[in-house]
Amino acid sequence: MDFTLDSEQTALRDAVRGLLSKSYDSTETRREITKTDPGFSEKTWTQLAELGALGLPFAEEDGGFGAGPVEVSIVAEEIGRVLAPEPYLETILAGGLVADLGSAEQRADVIGRVAEGALVLSLAHHDIGDAVVATASGDTWTLSGVKEPVLHGARADLLVVTARTDAGVGVFLVDPSADGVERTGYRTHDGGRAARVAFDGAAATPLGDPTADASDAVALAKARGQIALGHEAVGAMDVALRTTTEYLKTRKQFGVPLNTFQALTFRAADLYVSAELARSTVTWATLVLQDEPERAVEAASRAKMQVSRAGRHIGQEAIQLHGGIGMTAEYSVGHYTSRLTAIDHTLGDGSEHLARLASTVTDHGVVDPIG
Amino acid sequence: MDFTLDSEQTALRDAVRGLLSKSYDSTETRREITKTDPGFSEKTWTQLAELGALGLPFAEEDGGFGAGPVEVSIVAEEIGRVLAPEPYLETILAGGLVADLGSAEQRADVIGRVAEGALVLSLAHHDIGDAVVATASGDTWTLSGVKEPVLHGARADLLVVTARTDAGVGVFLVDPSADGVERTGYRTHDGGRAARVAFDGAAATPLGDPTADASDAVALAKARGQIALGHEAVGAMDVALRTTTEYLKTRKQFGVPLNTFQALTFRAADLYVSAELARSTVTWATLVLQDEPERAVEAASRAKMQVSRAGRHIGQEAIQLHGGIGMTAEYSVGHYTSRLTAIDHTLGDGSEHLARLASTVTDHGVVDPIG
Amino acid sequence: MKLRLSEEDAAFREEMRTFFTTQVPQSIRDTVAARRELTKDQIVETQQILNAAGLAVPNWPVEWGGKDWTPLQRHIWHEEMQLASVPAPLAFNASMVGPVIAAFGSQEVKERFLPATANLDIWWSQGFSEPDAGSDLASLRTVARREGDEYVVNGQKTWTTLGQYGDWIFTLVRTDPDAPKKQQGISFLLIDMTSPGLTVRPIELIDGGHEVNEVFFEDVRVPAENLVGEENRGWDYAKFLLGNERVGVAPVGSTKRWLAAAKELAGDRIAGDPVLATRVAGLENELLALELTALRVVAHSADGKPHPASSVLKLRGTELQQAVTELYVDLAGPLSLASGAGDGSGVPDWARVSTPQYLNFRKASIYGGSNEVQRQIIAKTILGL
Amino acid sequence: MKLRLSEEDAAFREEMRTFFTTQVPQSIRDTVAARRELTKDQIVETQQILNAAGLAVPNWPVEWGGKDWTPLQRHIWHEEMQLASVPAPLAFNASMVGPVIAAFGSQEVKERFLPATANLDIWWSQGFSEPDAGSDLASLRTVARREGDEYVVNGQKTWTTLGQYGDWIFTLVRTDPDAPKKQQGISFLLIDMTSPGLTVRPIELIDGGHEVNEVFFEDVRVPAENLVGEENRGWDYAKFLLGNERVGVAPVGSTKRWLAAAKELAGDRIAGDPVLATRVAGLENELLALELTALRVVAHSADGKPHPASSVLKLRGTELQQAVTELYVDLAGPLSLASGAGDGSGVPDWARVSTPQYLNFRKASIYGGSNEVQRQIIAKTILGL
């Protein structure tokens, strides 16, 4: 068991941190960028690609860089630290499905362009109302139904869509500019973007074999996304906590710095406990994903549940310990709370994951993290 | 809506408080009394009877004093304040069933003696393993099976026993010295007493009509007990909280009184909030029992759940805020925690009552306390 | 002790319920029920309807439009208003500056301001908080220098809620900078917001909304007759006002209504999910406990002074408000992200507003005396710590 | 970064697991698993079995019986011991006085005490806390006056756990009452508990048990050679000791085992009750998070000094211990009252001990540096507040 980054990984972290701390050097900069569509900086996106960050999880033969979950987690955490709004999660989710399910041609076509930053992907997986249905007519497939919210769905160059097939769940590539696809984009509360995407007999290309059930692949892709989101949250919590402790040290009330008030510093100590516990669990889940992917779905639930608790605790208390200033959009900390709330409700919130864990809690004695 | 005691009620409170604060003037006195069987003071029991406290809930025509739930709650709260170990709850529970279900003769036989303190009752209602079964042979009934724990069951002069009948639930009077009754008494952690009571064809007299289902009467009796326990808890919480704040004011550490530490005083404030909310709910439940008994079972669950939360909060924090001294049997506060824990687990703990409330939560919109 | 309302109080409750559910436009009540923002006009319209019926400022002295109600009646009025989704009379007018003027203002000031304040012909803003003061209100630095018949005001106020609608602002200003204690030398001054030198700058909050403002004073000239009460006694008036504010602030009725609405919106999900049902039942019970505590406090505050336990109401009331907003976000799940969704979206309205409301209500435990201040009051005043 | 243990560590884990589950008598392990009190003999027997195999004091220097293990190996040893329900070596010997003597004692003191300490031939008691000191340990008042070759000790210690079994007691005593700071002028003195003038008085705790004591010193004469290290440097040694104590104190393994046992005892109830299952799953996940944090702390404390985050382990570890004891009481329900039930009772053993254990474990967040002290350490040392 080893929790330390090697030197290449440390270099990656420093490079990404260097880039993102320049791109998002202040709350104001981020507010400006998220104000107008597509809600992120195309320039930063390109720079991330140039740095190699976008191709990390994909095999070299597909056009990726052949790194693994740890490298992805490093990028995700740095994204979380500055709340970078770029569609990195969608790349992991949708790109991962292409890599797992796609034919050699599909992989060659998509992955390389994703790694170059030339293709923004989005995974449309959340049905609103009836499930999206895929229908075959000979070799031709079409989709009908509505997905919402689809994160970054309006900007995406290519949609990866889950749909109901006779075999269960199928995954399809859809050109969003094709006939029968209607996208309506909007802002999300954390400064991000989402869309309603309606399919009305839209042409779709199956990813891999459409007569097989892709449920497991989708579950694994989501687990990857959950774990990456967990790291993003860990980065965000770390900064929210440091910002709060810094404020307690410098802000004066009643003639003394706030950290004179033990009721406040003890609460900060409890925040630290929450943050550390979440960090441990998320890091472990990344290692499970790397070394025992067959346990990754469960590990991701464990990580997401812990992140949910910690994110609420830290998000709420960071504002409260700041007082009024924490409520304002000009100050950073409220944006962290907003983002942590969004992360909690993306790919299953804390109680959903806890319910999953609860449903299998009597299947084992102790939980052994080492396996 | 009126929450104030009238002058007679205030006088009752003062009288009971006067008596009990003399009988239980220190932790040491209570420890001595609870050390030896029957675990309470027969003298204090007689004095409570002389004061009229034991006959309060019963009709004058039955030999009681014709008071109501408010008067019972006053006595219960005073009992809670000093953790008096006398079997008052059992009197309410078992006596209430005699009053509700018993024939005129049964009531005349039992209630008067209860009011005089001459007859200690105990309600044996908790089955351990298979339910106790009542069998009729002509007009003669016998019971078989085991009840445990039966509070004050070894000392009781007369047992009121719930048992399964063809009609559902029946309630029976059993002479504990009769053949086929075996009692094994023991201490409970709060200094009280309980017993295993085994019936093996023991002779039993039906309370009222044994061919009718007495479930509703038993539920109402339990609600009365739950509400009285709630008041006992409120009294105990009040004293535990005052003891704790007094300690914070007087105990010095690091050269200053503990109430210099804001982290501690803020926690005391939270305890006060818990105590006040519990007191409000319990008092309300008493008024529901008085004025709208058909809603008493639900109101009792609401009160018991709130008392459970508050009791845990206050019981745990009272010890923690004291530090080591709070762990010792020579000091008072740990006994309050022990008693609050016992109350929580008597007649349904917080989660049991919450589950009941949850099962009907969609049956109504808002809860209107006034009705 | 008794449970039921007296016949008189029950009739009063019925009267209030009927009035609120029939005399206030449905569209306004629907907006409140949907937890959407009200327009200024809707707030003014409601208050004028209430005022016409004598129901806008019952807490004021009778000669200025108040009612000689018992504390319980006032409580019933307040609860029924919330349960009917009727927007309460503007707190700045009805609960804050009005009572202060009525209690401490000169006859001229009363006549000039009270009727217009009750009828919301004047929209009042509050100018208490300052950027460097926070919970330590008394360390305020806005200065009013006396020059002949005028005060010349310089400084900055912040967290001025709905200041964008304000006609007048009531302020705490320092009139004696040399007073030995920071609580001394403060005065309570009424300022016309159209005065030259006064500017209002919006503050965007984390929910994206604009409900608070900064207010800047640059050599703003204020007639000395706009002083309330005596010069340098402003801190006493402020304490009187803050005590009133705390009593009015326990939002039990509206939180109950939100929770009941959540049950309807969630439909079968609650009955099918014991964990969720337990959460809802727990909240419902805590709200009941709070409401009953409010009724107890009401019963013991007959002398008109705020009961110290009113801090319990503020503290727990805002915690439960926040817990219910959190429940909405969880019920909305992934749909809670779609705050910016427009008409074509399949995301229901309540889910779209869920996170902005959750974020917005983090303020509840900060403004109007933070929960830390309330704990301090409980520890000191009630527990003697 | 990697998940799995190295082959070497995996083999080590297997070796520990085999040893603990085969070499320690089943009756002793059953007693621990049932959460019943161990006798003195059982504790001694276990430690001597461990010591014979070189597994009692791995944290000591190698020359005194320690092992040159990595922090991870030491962690594995500790976790496997807890999972196998093996009672840990007596902390007073193995984690407290032993390391202090090994680090600061003279060669004579080492030779005289360390082998007997490792083998539990001497049962050590701890004499640190005093009635008027509490968390403010340094304000201790027990005095050791030098008279020739002896110290004369007067004063009182308290909370001396298992002092009734103690052969010797290691104490902090004031040797220079005139030192300018309370942390100065304190010495670390070893005292034979059979010395005249030393008396032990039991303290009954709220669970009815007797595990702590008061120890009184009345003109107790102690040879000066029993001093550890230098006179008046005792506070430094105490800090060293307390730092070690904190690391050893995260009780993850035993809490995991309790929770797993609770699942078995509850049987079908958990699977049939989603609310209960959720509570158990939540605890299980929190324990996992704590265990992983312990592994991270272990990985970063290779220099032998306690990682500041070890306060997280103590704080959260005791919270979770207490949460699991509370779960047991709730699972026992009304049966939890029957703590005094005897053999004929139908109440199972685990239910009878549930409330006494719950009450007893309230101590966990008080002793060994209260959770308030741990929060203080985190706030100050880690967060710089």
XYZ file of C-alpha atoms in Angstrom, chain C:
385
model
C -53.098 23.936 30.921
C -55.111 23.175 27.864
C -54.536 22.181 24.287
C -57.274 23.837 22.361
C -57.601 27.462 21.490
C -60.227 29.391 23.367
C -63.395 29.932 21.369
C -62.343 33.511 20.817
C -58.894 32.552 19.559
C -60.294 29.808 17.370
C -62.649 32.312 15.792
C -59.750 34.704 15.356
C -57.750 32.002 13.615
C -60.621 31.263 11.285
C -60.981 34.954 10.506
C -57.283 35.278 9.689
C -57.303 32.131 7.586
C -60.284 33.321 5.600
C -58.836 36.748 5.063
C -55.439 35.563 3.930
C -56.772 32.916 1.601
C -59.420 35.094 -0.014
C -58.232 38.694 0.056
C -54.664 38.364 -1.176
C -54.355 37.680 -4.927
C -53.774 34.039 -5.783
C -50.942 34.945 -8.168
C -48.968 36.499 -5.334
C -49.564 33.536 -3.053
C -48.595 31.135 -5.836
C -45.319 32.963 -6.299
C -44.537 32.588 -2.616
C -45.603 28.939 -2.621
C -43.319 28.243 -5.594
C -40.498 29.959 -3.699
C -40.016 32.408 -6.570
C -38.953 36.009 -6.094
C -41.719 38.572 -5.621
C -41.708 41.854 -7.475
C -41.694 45.087 -5.557
C -45.237 45.740 -6.742
C -46.478 42.435 -5.382
C -45.000 43.181 -1.975
C -46.484 46.670 -1.924
C -49.875 45.463 -3.127
C -50.072 42.837 -0.402
C -49.076 45.164 2.366
C -51.627 47.726 1.275
C -54.358 45.096 1.263
C -53.338 44.082 4.772
C -53.074 47.666 5.913
C -56.490 48.529 4.588
C -57.843 45.725 6.752
C -55.771 46.821 9.727
C -53.591 43.745 9.505
C -50.236 45.166 8.431
C -48.808 46.463 11.716
C -50.667 44.801 14.589
C -47.583 45.069 16.788
C -47.669 48.879 16.693
C -49.427 51.090 19.222
C -53.156 51.194 18.579
C -53.165 54.896 17.776
C -50.824 54.250 14.853
C -52.723 51.325 13.409
C -51.750 48.566 15.821
C -54.016 46.015 17.413
C -54.305 45.321 21.039
C -53.834 41.627 20.420
C -52.579 39.037 22.855
C -49.193 37.536 22.022
C -51.012 34.355 21.009
C -53.201 36.235 18.567
C -50.187 37.899 17.070
C -48.604 34.485 16.738
C -51.711 33.094 15.033
C -51.783 36.048 12.634
C -48.160 35.414 11.733
C -48.506 31.636 11.335
C -51.679 31.825 9.269
C -50.082 34.381 7.003
C -47.148 32.047 6.367
C -49.318 28.995 5.925
C -51.407 30.859 3.337
C -48.246 31.879 1.466
C -48.989 35.536 2.040
C -45.853 37.665 2.005
C -45.402 39.244 5.405
C -45.464 43.032 5.716
C -42.029 44.402 4.913
C -39.995 43.753 8.035
C -37.962 46.960 7.679
C -41.181 48.929 7.924
C -43.407 46.859 10.140
C -40.998 45.239 12.603
C -37.995 47.520 12.572
C -38.239 51.215 11.944
C -41.965 51.537 12.647
C -41.804 50.340 16.254
C -38.689 52.439 16.863
C -40.347 55.594 15.568
C -43.513 54.798 17.485
C -41.561 54.286 20.696
C -38.907 56.960 20.490
C -39.784 59.404 17.713
C -41.148 62.874 18.258
C -44.804 63.541 17.471
C -43.747 65.245 14.225
C -41.641 62.289 13.144
C -44.451 59.899 13.986
C -47.019 61.812 12.012
C -44.721 62.270 9.098
C -43.583 58.677 8.794
C -45.823 56.151 10.521
C -48.878 56.135 8.240
C -46.706 56.003 5.125
C -44.587 53.300 6.701
C -47.569 51.128 7.575
C -48.940 51.452 4.059
C -45.569 50.881 2.395
C -45.827 54.260 0.689
C -42.291 54.603 1.939
C -40.090 51.547 1.385
C -37.534 51.505 4.159
C -34.053 50.092 3.929
C -31.839 49.186 6.841
C -28.464 50.844 7.267
C -26.883 49.094 10.233
C -24.120 46.699 9.096
C -20.778 47.923 7.893
C -18.010 46.106 6.026
C -15.562 46.121 8.912
C -18.064 45.494 11.683
C -19.877 42.227 10.988
C -21.411 40.782 14.131
C -19.663 43.523 16.076
C -22.302 46.030 15.027
C -21.302 48.677 17.563
C -17.913 49.197 15.987
C -19.576 51.064 13.123
C -17.713 53.938 11.505
C -20.219 55.871 9.416
C -20.047 59.420 10.755
C -22.720 62.111 10.966
C -21.193 65.510 11.663
C -23.561 68.182 12.839
C -23.470 71.384 10.746
C -26.167 73.829 11.740
C -29.566 72.256 11.113
C -28.091 69.372 9.220
C -26.011 66.296 9.679
C -23.367 65.565 7.087
C -23.049 61.829 6.696
C -19.980 59.966 5.396
C -19.337 56.276 5.367
C -20.599 52.982 4.070
C -23.289 50.495 4.964
C -23.599 46.993 3.609
C -25.925 43.955 3.453
C -28.790 46.374 2.814
C -31.497 43.951 1.789
C -33.687 45.120 -1.093
C -31.938 48.496 -0.914
C -32.596 48.822 -4.632
C -36.250 49.449 -3.809
C -35.581 51.738 -0.891
C -37.106 55.223 -0.625
C -35.650 55.949 2.797
C -32.999 54.283 4.898
C -32.809 54.158 8.700
C -29.237 54.235 9.849
C -26.974 54.012 12.834
C -24.367 56.734 12.573
C -21.613 57.911 14.848
C -22.373 61.395 16.098
C -19.797 61.487 18.891
C -16.513 59.913 17.830
C -14.990 60.746 21.212
C -17.452 58.755 23.308
C -15.574 56.470 25.738
C -17.341 53.259 24.675
C -18.107 52.169 21.137
C -21.798 51.707 22.025
C -22.023 55.362 22.972
C -22.090 58.299 20.585
C -24.309 56.505 18.063
C -27.494 58.055 16.701
C -30.507 56.736 14.815
C -30.965 58.809 11.675
C -33.534 58.623 8.849
C -32.154 59.440 5.414
C -33.929 60.056 2.123
C -32.274 57.736 -0.380
C -32.618 60.275 -3.180
C -30.267 62.613 -1.302
C -27.253 63.767 -3.316
C -24.129 61.839 -2.362
C -26.001 58.644 -1.545
C -25.353 55.732 -3.903
C -26.503 52.145 -3.875
C -24.330 49.412 -5.338
C -25.745 45.925 -5.820
C -24.015 42.898 -4.320
C -24.481 39.700 -6.261
C -24.986 36.733 -3.985
C -23.883 33.171 -4.578
C -27.300 32.149 -5.841
C -26.890 34.683 -8.625
C -29.594 36.925 -7.188
C -29.473 40.545 -6.205
C -31.116 41.167 -2.884
C -28.477 42.982 -0.884
C -26.561 46.159 -1.533
C -23.846 48.424 -0.365
C -24.911 51.977 0.391
C -22.325 54.747 0.215
C -22.667 58.139 1.865
C -20.511 60.944 0.599
C -21.248 64.252 2.313
C -24.926 63.407 2.403
C -26.788 66.276 4.042
C -29.629 65.188 6.320
C -31.983 67.592 8.093
C -31.509 67.338 11.856
C -35.256 66.806 12.251
C -34.738 63.339 10.790
C -33.087 62.208 13.999
C -35.119 59.678 15.955
C -35.152 60.273 19.694
C -32.090 61.782 21.287
C -28.680 62.240 19.777
C -26.161 59.580 20.915
C -28.895 57.265 22.223
C -29.086 55.285 18.980
C -27.604 52.111 20.424
C -30.539 51.791 22.837
C -32.988 52.098 19.973
C -31.017 49.578 17.940
C -31.140 47.050 20.762
C -34.885 47.578 21.019
C -35.171 46.983 17.280
C -32.950 43.896 17.255
C -34.941 42.378 20.105
C -38.132 42.818 18.089
C -36.450 41.399 15.011
C -35.512 38.213 16.787
C -39.061 37.516 17.876
C -40.479 37.996 14.423
C -37.874 35.862 12.794
C -38.858 32.283 13.667
C -40.065 31.114 10.307
C -42.033 28.085 11.439
C -45.123 28.500 9.297
C -43.333 28.951 6.005
C -40.949 26.091 6.712
C -43.883 23.827 7.533
C -45.502 24.795 4.271
C -42.295 24.073 2.322
C -41.978 20.702 3.932
C -45.589 19.808 3.210
C -45.089 20.921 -0.386
C -41.974 18.769 -0.643
C -44.036 15.755 0.343
C -46.465 16.470 -2.455
C -43.727 17.066 -5.013
C -41.948 13.872 -4.065
C -45.142 11.873 -4.470
C -44.727 8.131 -4.135
C -41.002 8.381 -3.533
C -41.371 9.074 0.160
C -43.782 6.252 0.867
C -41.467 3.892 -1.043
C -38.251 4.949 0.651
C -38.142 4.451 4.416
C -34.878 6.346 4.728
C -36.337 9.393 3.010
C -39.588 9.062 4.959
C -37.588 8.970 8.177
C -35.761 12.117 7.227
C -38.995 13.919 6.439
C -40.715 12.671 9.594
C -37.730 13.763 11.655
C -37.826 17.253 10.186
C -41.558 17.424 10.696
C -41.186 16.541 14.343
C -38.409 19.030 14.896
C -40.595 21.696 13.329
C -43.475 20.734 15.579
C -41.170 20.981 18.581
C -40.064 24.417 17.436
C -43.607 25.610 16.841
C -44.638 24.444 20.284
C -41.648 26.223 21.753
C -42.687 29.381 19.929
C -46.132 29.034 21.467
C -44.570 28.647 24.911
C -42.373 31.680 24.380
C -45.372 33.659 23.161
C -47.274 32.712 26.272
C -44.498 34.052 28.466
C -43.766 37.302 26.714
C -46.962 39.072 27.639
C -45.063 42.075 28.958
C -43.979 42.917 25.423
C -40.285 42.299 26.018
C -38.562 39.642 23.974
C -38.228 36.399 25.899
C -34.587 35.302 26.021
C -35.644 31.948 24.588
C -36.474 33.765 21.358
C -32.831 33.097 20.495
C -33.772 29.440 20.442
C -36.385 30.227 17.840
C -33.974 32.094 15.613
C -31.213 29.512 15.974
C -33.288 26.398 15.499
C -35.683 28.074 13.080
C -32.925 28.881 10.626
C -31.325 25.455 11.033
C -34.606 23.819 10.074
C -35.196 26.244 7.228
C -31.804 25.272 5.890
C -32.465 21.585 6.417
C -35.637 21.845 4.336
C -33.856 23.683 1.530
C -31.277 20.885 1.581
C -34.063 18.318 1.346
C -35.355 20.013 -1.801
C -31.941 19.795 -3.450
C -31.717 16.111 -2.597
C -35.212 15.478 -3.919
C -34.247 17.205 -7.144
C -31.095 15.081 -7.428
C -29.291 15.659 -10.731
C -32.086 18.001 -11.777
C -30.932 20.362 -9.040
C -28.113 21.452 -11.340
C -30.513 22.864 -13.905
C -30.967 26.227 -12.225
C -30.750 28.092 -15.521
C -33.163 25.901 -17.460
C -35.775 27.738 -19.487
C -39.290 27.002 -20.582
C -38.551 24.061 -22.848
C -36.860 22.147 -20.080
C -38.329 19.039 -18.574
C -36.953 20.018 -15.176
C -39.785 21.174 -12.940
C -39.718 24.642 -11.524
C -39.187 23.549 -7.926
C -36.119 21.539 -8.884
C -34.625 24.445 -10.823
C -34.850 26.808 -7.883
C -33.773 24.214 -5.342
C -30.028 24.882 -5.283
C -30.208 28.661 -5.590
C -32.628 28.605 -2.657
C -30.351 26.286 -0.711
C -27.403 28.575 -1.328
C -29.441 31.683 -0.631
C -30.669 30.347 2.698
C -27.178 29.897 4.018
C -27.699 33.568 4.859
C -30.454 32.742 7.329
C -27.959 31.707 9.993
C -25.773 34.771 9.344
C -28.041 37.788 8.954
C -30.205 39.275 11.669
C -27.836 38.118 14.401
C -25.795 35.085 13.368
C -26.380 31.752 15.021
C -23.102 32.286 16.838
C -24.576 35.458 18.317
C -27.720 33.553 19.307
C -25.659 30.859 21.025
C -23.800 33.587 22.829
C -27.094 35.099 24.013
C -28.365 31.724 25.206
C -25.117 30.896 26.988
C -24.820 34.287 28.659
C -28.369 35.451 29.256
C -30.146 32.176 29.908
C -27.454 29.868 31.240
C -25.356 32.539 32.910
C -22.149 31.245 31.339
